[in-house]
PDB file of C-alpha atoms in Angstrom:
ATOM      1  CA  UNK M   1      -7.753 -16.250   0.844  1.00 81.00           C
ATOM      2  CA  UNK M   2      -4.009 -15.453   0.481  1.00 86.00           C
ATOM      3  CA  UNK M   3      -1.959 -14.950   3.242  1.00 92.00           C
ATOM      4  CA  UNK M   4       1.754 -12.897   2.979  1.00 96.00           C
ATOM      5  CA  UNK M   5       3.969 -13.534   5.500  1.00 97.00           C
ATOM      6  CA  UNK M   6       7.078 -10.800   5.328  1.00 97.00           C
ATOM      7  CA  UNK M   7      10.585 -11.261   7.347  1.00 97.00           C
ATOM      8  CA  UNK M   8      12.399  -9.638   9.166  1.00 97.00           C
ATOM      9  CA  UNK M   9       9.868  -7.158  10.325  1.00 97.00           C
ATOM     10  CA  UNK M  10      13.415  -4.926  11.517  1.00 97.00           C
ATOM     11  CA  UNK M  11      16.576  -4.898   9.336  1.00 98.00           C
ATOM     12  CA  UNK M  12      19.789  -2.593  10.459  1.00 98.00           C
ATOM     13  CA  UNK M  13      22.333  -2.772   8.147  1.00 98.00           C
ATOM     14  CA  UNK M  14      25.669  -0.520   7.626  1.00 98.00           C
ATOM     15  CA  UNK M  15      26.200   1.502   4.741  1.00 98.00           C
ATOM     16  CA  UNK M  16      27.562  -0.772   1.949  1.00 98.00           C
ATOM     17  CA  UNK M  17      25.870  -3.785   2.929  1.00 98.00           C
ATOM     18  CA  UNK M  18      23.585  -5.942   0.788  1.00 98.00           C
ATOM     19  CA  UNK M  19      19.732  -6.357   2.626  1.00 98.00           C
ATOM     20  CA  UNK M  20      17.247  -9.105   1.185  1.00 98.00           C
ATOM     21  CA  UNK M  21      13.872  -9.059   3.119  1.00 98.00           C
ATOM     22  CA  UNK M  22      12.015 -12.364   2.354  1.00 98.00           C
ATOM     23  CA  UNK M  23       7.804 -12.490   1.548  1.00 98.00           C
ATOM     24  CA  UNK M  24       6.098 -16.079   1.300  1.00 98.00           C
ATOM     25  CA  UNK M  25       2.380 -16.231  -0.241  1.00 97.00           C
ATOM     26  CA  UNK M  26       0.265 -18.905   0.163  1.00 96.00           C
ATOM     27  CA  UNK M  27      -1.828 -19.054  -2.923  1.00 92.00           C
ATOM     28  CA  UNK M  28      -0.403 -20.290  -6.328  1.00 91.00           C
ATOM     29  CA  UNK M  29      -3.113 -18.625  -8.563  1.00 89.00           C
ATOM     30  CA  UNK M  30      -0.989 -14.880  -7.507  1.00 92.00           C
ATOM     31  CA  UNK M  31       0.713 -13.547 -10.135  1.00 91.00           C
ATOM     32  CA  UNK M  32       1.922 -10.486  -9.704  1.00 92.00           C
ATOM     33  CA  UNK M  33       4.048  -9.108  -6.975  1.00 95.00           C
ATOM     34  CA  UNK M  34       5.136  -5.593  -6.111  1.00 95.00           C
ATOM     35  CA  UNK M  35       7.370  -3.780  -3.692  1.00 97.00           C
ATOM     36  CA  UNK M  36       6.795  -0.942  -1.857  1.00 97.00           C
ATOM     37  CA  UNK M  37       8.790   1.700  -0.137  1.00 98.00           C
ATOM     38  CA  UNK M  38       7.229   4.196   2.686  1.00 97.00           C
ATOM     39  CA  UNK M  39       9.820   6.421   3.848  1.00 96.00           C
ATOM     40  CA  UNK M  40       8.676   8.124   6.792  1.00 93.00           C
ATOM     41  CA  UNK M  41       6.047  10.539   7.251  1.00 91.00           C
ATOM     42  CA  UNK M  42       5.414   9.648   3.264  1.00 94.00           C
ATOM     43  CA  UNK M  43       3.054   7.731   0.381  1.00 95.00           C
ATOM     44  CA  UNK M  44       4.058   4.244  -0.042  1.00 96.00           C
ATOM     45  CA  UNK M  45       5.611   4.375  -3.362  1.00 96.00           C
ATOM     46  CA  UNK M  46       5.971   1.464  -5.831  1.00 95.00           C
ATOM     47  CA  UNK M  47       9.899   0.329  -6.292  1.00 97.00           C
ATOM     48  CA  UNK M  48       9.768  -2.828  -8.003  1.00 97.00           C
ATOM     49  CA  UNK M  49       7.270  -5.408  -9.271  1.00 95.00           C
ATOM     50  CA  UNK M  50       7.400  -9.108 -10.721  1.00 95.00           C
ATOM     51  CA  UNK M  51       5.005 -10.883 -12.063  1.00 92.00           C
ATOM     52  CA  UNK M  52       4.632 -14.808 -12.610  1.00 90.00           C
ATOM     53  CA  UNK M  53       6.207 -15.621 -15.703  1.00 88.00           C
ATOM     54  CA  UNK M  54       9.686 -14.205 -14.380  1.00 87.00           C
ATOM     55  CA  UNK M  55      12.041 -14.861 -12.416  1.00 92.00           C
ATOM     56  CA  UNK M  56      14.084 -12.261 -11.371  1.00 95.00           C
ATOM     57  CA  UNK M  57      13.995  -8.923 -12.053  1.00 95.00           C
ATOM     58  CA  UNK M  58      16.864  -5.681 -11.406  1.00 97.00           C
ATOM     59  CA  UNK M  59      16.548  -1.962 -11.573  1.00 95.00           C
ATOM     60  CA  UNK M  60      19.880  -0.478 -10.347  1.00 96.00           C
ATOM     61  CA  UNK M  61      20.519  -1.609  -7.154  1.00 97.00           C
ATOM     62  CA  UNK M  62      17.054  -3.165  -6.356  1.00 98.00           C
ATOM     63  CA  UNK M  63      16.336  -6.352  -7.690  1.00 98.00           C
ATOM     64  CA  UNK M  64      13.732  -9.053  -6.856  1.00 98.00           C
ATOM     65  CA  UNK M  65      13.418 -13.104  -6.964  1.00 97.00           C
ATOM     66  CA  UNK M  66      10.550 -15.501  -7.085  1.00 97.00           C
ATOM     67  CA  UNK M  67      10.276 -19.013  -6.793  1.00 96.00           C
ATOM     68  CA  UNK M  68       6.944 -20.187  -7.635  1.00 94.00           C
ATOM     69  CA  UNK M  69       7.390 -23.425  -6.492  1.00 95.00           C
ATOM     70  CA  UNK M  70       8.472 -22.851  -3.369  1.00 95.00           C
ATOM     71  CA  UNK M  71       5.800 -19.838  -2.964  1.00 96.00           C
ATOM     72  CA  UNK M  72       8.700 -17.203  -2.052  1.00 96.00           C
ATOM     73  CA  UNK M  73       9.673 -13.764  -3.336  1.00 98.00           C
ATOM     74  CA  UNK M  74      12.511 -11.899  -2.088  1.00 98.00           C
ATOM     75  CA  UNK M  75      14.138  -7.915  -2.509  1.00 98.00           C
ATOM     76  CA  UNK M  76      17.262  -7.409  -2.350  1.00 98.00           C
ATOM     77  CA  UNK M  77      19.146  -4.511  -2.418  1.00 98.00           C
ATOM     78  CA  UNK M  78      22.901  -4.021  -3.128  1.00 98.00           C
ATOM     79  CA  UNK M  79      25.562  -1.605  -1.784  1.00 98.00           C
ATOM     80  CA  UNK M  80      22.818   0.450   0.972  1.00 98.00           C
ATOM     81  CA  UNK M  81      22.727   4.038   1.069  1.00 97.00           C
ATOM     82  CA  UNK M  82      21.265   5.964   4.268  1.00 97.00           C
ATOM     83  CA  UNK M  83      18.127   7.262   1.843  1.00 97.00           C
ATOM     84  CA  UNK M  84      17.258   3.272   1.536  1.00 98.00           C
ATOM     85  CA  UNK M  85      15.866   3.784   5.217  1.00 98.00           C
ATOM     86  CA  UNK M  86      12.105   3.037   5.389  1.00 98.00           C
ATOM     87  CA  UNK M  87       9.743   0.338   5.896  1.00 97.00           C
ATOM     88  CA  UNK M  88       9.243  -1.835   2.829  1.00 98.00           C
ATOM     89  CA  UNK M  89       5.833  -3.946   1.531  1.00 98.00           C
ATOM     90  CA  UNK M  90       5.480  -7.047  -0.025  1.00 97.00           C
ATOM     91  CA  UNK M  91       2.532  -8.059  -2.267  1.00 95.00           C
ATOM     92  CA  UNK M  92       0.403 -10.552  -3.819  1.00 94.00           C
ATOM     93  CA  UNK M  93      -2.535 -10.322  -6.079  1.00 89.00           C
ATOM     94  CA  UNK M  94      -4.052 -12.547  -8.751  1.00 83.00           C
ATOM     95  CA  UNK M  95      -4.266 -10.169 -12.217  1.00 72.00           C
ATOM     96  CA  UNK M  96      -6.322 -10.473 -14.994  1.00 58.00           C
ATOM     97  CA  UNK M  97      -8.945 -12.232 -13.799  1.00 55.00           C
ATOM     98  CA  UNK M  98      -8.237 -11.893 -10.538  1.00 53.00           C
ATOM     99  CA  UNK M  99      -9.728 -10.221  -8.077  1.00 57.00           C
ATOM    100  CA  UNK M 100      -6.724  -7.683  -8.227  1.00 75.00           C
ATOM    101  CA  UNK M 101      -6.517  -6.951  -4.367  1.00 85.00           C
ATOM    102  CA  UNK M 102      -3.161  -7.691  -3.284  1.00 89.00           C
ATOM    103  CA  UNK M 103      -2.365  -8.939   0.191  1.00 91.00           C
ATOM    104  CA  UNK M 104       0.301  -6.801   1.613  1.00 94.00           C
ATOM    105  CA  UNK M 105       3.008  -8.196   4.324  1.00 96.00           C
ATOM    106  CA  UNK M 106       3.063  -6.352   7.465  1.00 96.00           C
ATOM    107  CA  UNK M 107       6.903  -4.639   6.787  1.00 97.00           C
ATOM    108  CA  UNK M 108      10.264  -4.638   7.392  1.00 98.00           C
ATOM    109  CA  UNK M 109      11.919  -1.626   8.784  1.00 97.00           C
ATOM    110  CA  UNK M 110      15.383  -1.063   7.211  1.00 98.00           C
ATOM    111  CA  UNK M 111      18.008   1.380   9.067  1.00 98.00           C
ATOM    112  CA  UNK M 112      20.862   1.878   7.098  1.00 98.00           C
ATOM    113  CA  UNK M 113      23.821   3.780   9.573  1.00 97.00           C
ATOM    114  CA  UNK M 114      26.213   5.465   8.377  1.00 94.00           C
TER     115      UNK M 114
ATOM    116  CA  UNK F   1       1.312  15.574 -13.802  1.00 80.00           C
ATOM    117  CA  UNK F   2      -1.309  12.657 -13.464  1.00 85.00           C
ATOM    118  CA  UNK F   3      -2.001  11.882  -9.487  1.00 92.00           C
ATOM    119  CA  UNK F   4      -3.754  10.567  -6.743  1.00 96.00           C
ATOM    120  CA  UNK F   5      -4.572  13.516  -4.126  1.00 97.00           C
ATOM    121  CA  UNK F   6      -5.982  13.641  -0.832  1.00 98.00           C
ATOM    122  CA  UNK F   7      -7.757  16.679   1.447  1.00 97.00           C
ATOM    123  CA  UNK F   8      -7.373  17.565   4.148  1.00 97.00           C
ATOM    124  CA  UNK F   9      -3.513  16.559   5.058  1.00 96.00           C
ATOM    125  CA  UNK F  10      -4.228  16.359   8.236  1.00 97.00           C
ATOM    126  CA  UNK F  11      -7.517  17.004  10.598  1.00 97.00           C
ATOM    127  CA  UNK F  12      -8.148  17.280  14.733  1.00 97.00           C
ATOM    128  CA  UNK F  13     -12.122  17.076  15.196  1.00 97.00           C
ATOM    129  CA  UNK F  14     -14.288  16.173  18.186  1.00 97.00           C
ATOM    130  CA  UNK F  15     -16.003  12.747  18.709  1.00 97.00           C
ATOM    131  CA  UNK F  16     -19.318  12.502  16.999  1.00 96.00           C
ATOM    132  CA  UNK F  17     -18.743  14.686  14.294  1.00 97.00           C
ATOM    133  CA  UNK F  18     -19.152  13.189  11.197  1.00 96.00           C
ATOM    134  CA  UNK F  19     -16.161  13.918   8.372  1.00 96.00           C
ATOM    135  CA  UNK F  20     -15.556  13.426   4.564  1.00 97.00           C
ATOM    136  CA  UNK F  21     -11.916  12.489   3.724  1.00 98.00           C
ATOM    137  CA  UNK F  22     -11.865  13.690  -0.028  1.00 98.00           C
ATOM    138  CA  UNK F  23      -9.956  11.203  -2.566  1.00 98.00           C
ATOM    139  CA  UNK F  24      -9.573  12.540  -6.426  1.00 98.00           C
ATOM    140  CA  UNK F  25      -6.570  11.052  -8.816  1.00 96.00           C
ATOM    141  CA  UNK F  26      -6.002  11.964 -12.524  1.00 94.00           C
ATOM    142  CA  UNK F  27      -4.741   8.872 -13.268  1.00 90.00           C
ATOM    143  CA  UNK F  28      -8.020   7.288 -15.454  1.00 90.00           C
ATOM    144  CA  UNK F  29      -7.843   4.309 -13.566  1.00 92.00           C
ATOM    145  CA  UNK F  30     -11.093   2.441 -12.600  1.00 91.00           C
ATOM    146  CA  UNK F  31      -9.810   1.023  -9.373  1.00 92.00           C
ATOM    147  CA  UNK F  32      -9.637   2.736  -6.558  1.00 95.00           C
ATOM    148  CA  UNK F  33      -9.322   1.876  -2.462  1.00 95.00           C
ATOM    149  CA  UNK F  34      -8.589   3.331   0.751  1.00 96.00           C
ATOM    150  CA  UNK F  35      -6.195   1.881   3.847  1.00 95.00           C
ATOM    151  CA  UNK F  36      -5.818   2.724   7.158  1.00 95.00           C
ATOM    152  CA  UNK F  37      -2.113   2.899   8.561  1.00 95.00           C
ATOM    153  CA  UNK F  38      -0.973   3.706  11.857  1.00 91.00           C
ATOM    154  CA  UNK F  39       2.535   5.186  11.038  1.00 82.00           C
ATOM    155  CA  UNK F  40       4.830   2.663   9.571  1.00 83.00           C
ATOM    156  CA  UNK F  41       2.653  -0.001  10.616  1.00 90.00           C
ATOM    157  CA  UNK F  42       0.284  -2.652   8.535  1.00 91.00           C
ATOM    158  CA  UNK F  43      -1.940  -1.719   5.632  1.00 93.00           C
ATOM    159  CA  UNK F  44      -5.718  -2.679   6.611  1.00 92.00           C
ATOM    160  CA  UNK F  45      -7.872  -2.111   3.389  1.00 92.00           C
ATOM    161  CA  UNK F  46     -11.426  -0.324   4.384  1.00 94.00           C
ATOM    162  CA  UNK F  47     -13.230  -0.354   0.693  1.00 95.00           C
ATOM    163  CA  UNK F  48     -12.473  -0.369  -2.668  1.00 93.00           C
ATOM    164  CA  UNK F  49     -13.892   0.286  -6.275  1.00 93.00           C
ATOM    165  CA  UNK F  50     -13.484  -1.546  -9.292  1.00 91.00           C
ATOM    166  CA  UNK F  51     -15.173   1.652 -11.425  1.00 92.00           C
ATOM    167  CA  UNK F  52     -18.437   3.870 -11.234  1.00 95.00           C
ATOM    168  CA  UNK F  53     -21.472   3.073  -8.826  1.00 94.00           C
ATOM    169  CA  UNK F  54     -19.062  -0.429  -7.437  1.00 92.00           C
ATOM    170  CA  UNK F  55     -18.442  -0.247  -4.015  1.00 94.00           C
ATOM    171  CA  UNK F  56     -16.797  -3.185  -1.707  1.00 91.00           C
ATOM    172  CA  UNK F  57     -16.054  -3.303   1.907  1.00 91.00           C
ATOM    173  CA  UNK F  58     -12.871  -4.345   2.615  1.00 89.00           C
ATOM    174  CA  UNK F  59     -11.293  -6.707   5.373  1.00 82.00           C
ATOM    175  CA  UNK F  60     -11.421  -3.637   8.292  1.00 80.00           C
ATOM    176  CA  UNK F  61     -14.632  -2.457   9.594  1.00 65.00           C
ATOM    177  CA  UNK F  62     -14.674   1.231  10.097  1.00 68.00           C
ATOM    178  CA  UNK F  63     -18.132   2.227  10.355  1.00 86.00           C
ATOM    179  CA  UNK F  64     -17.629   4.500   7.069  1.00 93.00           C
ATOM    180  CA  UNK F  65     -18.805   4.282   3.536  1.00 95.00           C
ATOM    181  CA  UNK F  66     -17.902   5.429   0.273  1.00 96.00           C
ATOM    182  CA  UNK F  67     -19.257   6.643  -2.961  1.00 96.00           C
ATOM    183  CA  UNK F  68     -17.961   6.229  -6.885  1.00 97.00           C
ATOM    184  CA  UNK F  69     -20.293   8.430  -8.544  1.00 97.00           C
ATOM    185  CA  UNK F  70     -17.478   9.830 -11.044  1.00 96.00           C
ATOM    186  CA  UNK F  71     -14.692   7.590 -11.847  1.00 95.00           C
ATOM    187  CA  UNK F  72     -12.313  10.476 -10.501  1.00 96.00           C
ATOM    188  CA  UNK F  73     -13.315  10.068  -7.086  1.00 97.00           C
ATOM    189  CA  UNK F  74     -13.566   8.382  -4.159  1.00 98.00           C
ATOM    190  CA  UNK F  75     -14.888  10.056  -1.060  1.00 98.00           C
ATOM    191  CA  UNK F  76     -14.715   8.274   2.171  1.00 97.00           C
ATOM    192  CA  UNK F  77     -17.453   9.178   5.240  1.00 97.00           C
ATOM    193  CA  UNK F  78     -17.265   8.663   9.243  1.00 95.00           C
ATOM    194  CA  UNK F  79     -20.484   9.244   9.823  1.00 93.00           C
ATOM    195  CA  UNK F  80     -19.703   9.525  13.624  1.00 95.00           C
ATOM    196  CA  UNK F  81     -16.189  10.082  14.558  1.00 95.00           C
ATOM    197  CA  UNK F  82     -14.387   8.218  17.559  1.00 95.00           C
ATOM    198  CA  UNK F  83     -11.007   8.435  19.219  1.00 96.00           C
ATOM    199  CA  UNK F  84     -10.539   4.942  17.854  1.00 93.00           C
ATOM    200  CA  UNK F  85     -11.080   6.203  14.186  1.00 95.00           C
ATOM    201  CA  UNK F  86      -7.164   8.391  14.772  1.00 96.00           C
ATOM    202  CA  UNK F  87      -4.986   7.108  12.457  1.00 95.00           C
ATOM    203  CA  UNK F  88      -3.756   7.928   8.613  1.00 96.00           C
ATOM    204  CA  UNK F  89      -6.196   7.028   5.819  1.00 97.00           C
ATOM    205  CA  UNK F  90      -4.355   6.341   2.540  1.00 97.00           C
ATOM    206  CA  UNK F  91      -6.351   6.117  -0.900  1.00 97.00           C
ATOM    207  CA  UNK F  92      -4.817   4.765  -3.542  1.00 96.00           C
ATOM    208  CA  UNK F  93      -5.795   4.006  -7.412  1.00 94.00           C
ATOM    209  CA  UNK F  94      -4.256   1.026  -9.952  1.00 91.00           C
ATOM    210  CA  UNK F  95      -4.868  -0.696 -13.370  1.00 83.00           C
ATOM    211  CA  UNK F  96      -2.743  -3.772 -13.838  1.00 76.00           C
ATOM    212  CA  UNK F  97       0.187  -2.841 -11.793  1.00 78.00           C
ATOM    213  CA  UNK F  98       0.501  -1.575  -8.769  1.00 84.00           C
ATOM    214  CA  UNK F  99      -1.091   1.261  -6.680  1.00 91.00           C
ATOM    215  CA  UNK F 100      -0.471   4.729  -6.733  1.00 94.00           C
ATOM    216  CA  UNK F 101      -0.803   6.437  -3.057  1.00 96.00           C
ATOM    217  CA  UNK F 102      -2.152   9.682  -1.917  1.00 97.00           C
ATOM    218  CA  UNK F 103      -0.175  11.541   0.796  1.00 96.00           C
ATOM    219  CA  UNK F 104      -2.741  10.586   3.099  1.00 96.00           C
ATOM    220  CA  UNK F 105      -5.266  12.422   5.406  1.00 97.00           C
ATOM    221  CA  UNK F 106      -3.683  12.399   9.231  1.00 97.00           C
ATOM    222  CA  UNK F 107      -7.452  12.240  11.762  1.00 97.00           C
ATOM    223  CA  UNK F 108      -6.945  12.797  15.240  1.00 97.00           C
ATOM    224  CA  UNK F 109     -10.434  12.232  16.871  1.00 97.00           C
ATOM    225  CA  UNK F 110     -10.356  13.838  20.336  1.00 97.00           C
TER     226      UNK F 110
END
């Protein structure tokens, strides 16, 4: 079955900074990828998703990478703001065909300070 | 405003008892699962649904079970609560994309 492996599982960052939190997959027949965000005490809530016929994808200050060939997707998120504190999810399902159960990584805490 | 809502928010009840965590969304989508998350933690996926009467245990065993009889919900049943069942069960529903998330039921077992 797939496997997601998600790093850093803690990220503190200062206001301004950039923060990329990395995801690897281990089965090439995923093709769809999605991001969630669980601030705390609340619903994971979808932020961003790519799927396999792209390569990168933006949405403000969000934006995600893939590399199929290397088996590696990637968020990254420009200029932090304090509200971008929570723990973020990586995952990987096969669509269409697919069994549709994605394999989540197990998180990365962001802190943004101040 | 289409949704994905959970009842009760949060519930204390004794060992032994047995509970239903209730799990409606008003989404029309035909798949539908529940998690179980310690706070902040991993996501460990107890059963899903891929539409009416289709049930599927998922990679966690919980000693519960669920039912699809309407494609609107999704109850999930410990038919003997333990202190090992506290945690935060999460249903969620999806098409092609990704999920939509209740707020989640909060069960302390004591």
């Amino acid at each position: 079955g797939e496997n997601v492996e998600q790093h850093p599982s803690t990220l503190s960052v200062q206001e301004g900074d950039s923060a990329v939190i990395k995801c690897t997959y281990s089965d090439s027949a995923s093709n769809y990828f999605p991001w969630y965000k669980q601030e705390l005490g609340k619903r994971p809530q979808l932020i961003i998703d790519i799927r396999s016929n792209v390569g990168e994808k933006k949405d403000q200050r969000i934006a995600v990478t893939l590399n199929k060939t290397a088996k590696h997707f990637s968020l990254h998120i420009t200029e932090t703001q304090p509200e971008d504190s929570a723990v973020y999810f990586c995952a990987a399902s096969k669509q269409a065909g697919g069994s549709y159960i994605p394999t989540f990584g197990r998180g990365t805490s962001l802190i943004v300070h101040p | 405003e289409a949704d994905i809502y959970q009842t009760p928010r949060y519930l204390v009840i004794g060992t032994g008892k047995k509970i239903t965590l209730e799990c409606s969304q008003t989404m029309g989508h035909d798949k539908m699962y529940w998690y179980q998350q310690d706070p902040g933690m991993e996501l460990h996926l107890i059963h899903y649904s891929y539409g009416v009467n289709s049930t599927e245990k998922g990679d966690l065993s919980s000693e519960s079970t669920v039912s699809r009889i309407r494609t609107e919900h999704f109850p999930l049943t410990l038919e003997s609560a333990r202190p090992s069942h506290t945690s935060q069960y999460l249903c969620a529903s999806s098409e092609l994309s990704g999920y939509t998330f209740g707020s989640g039921t909060r069960l302390t077992v004591v």
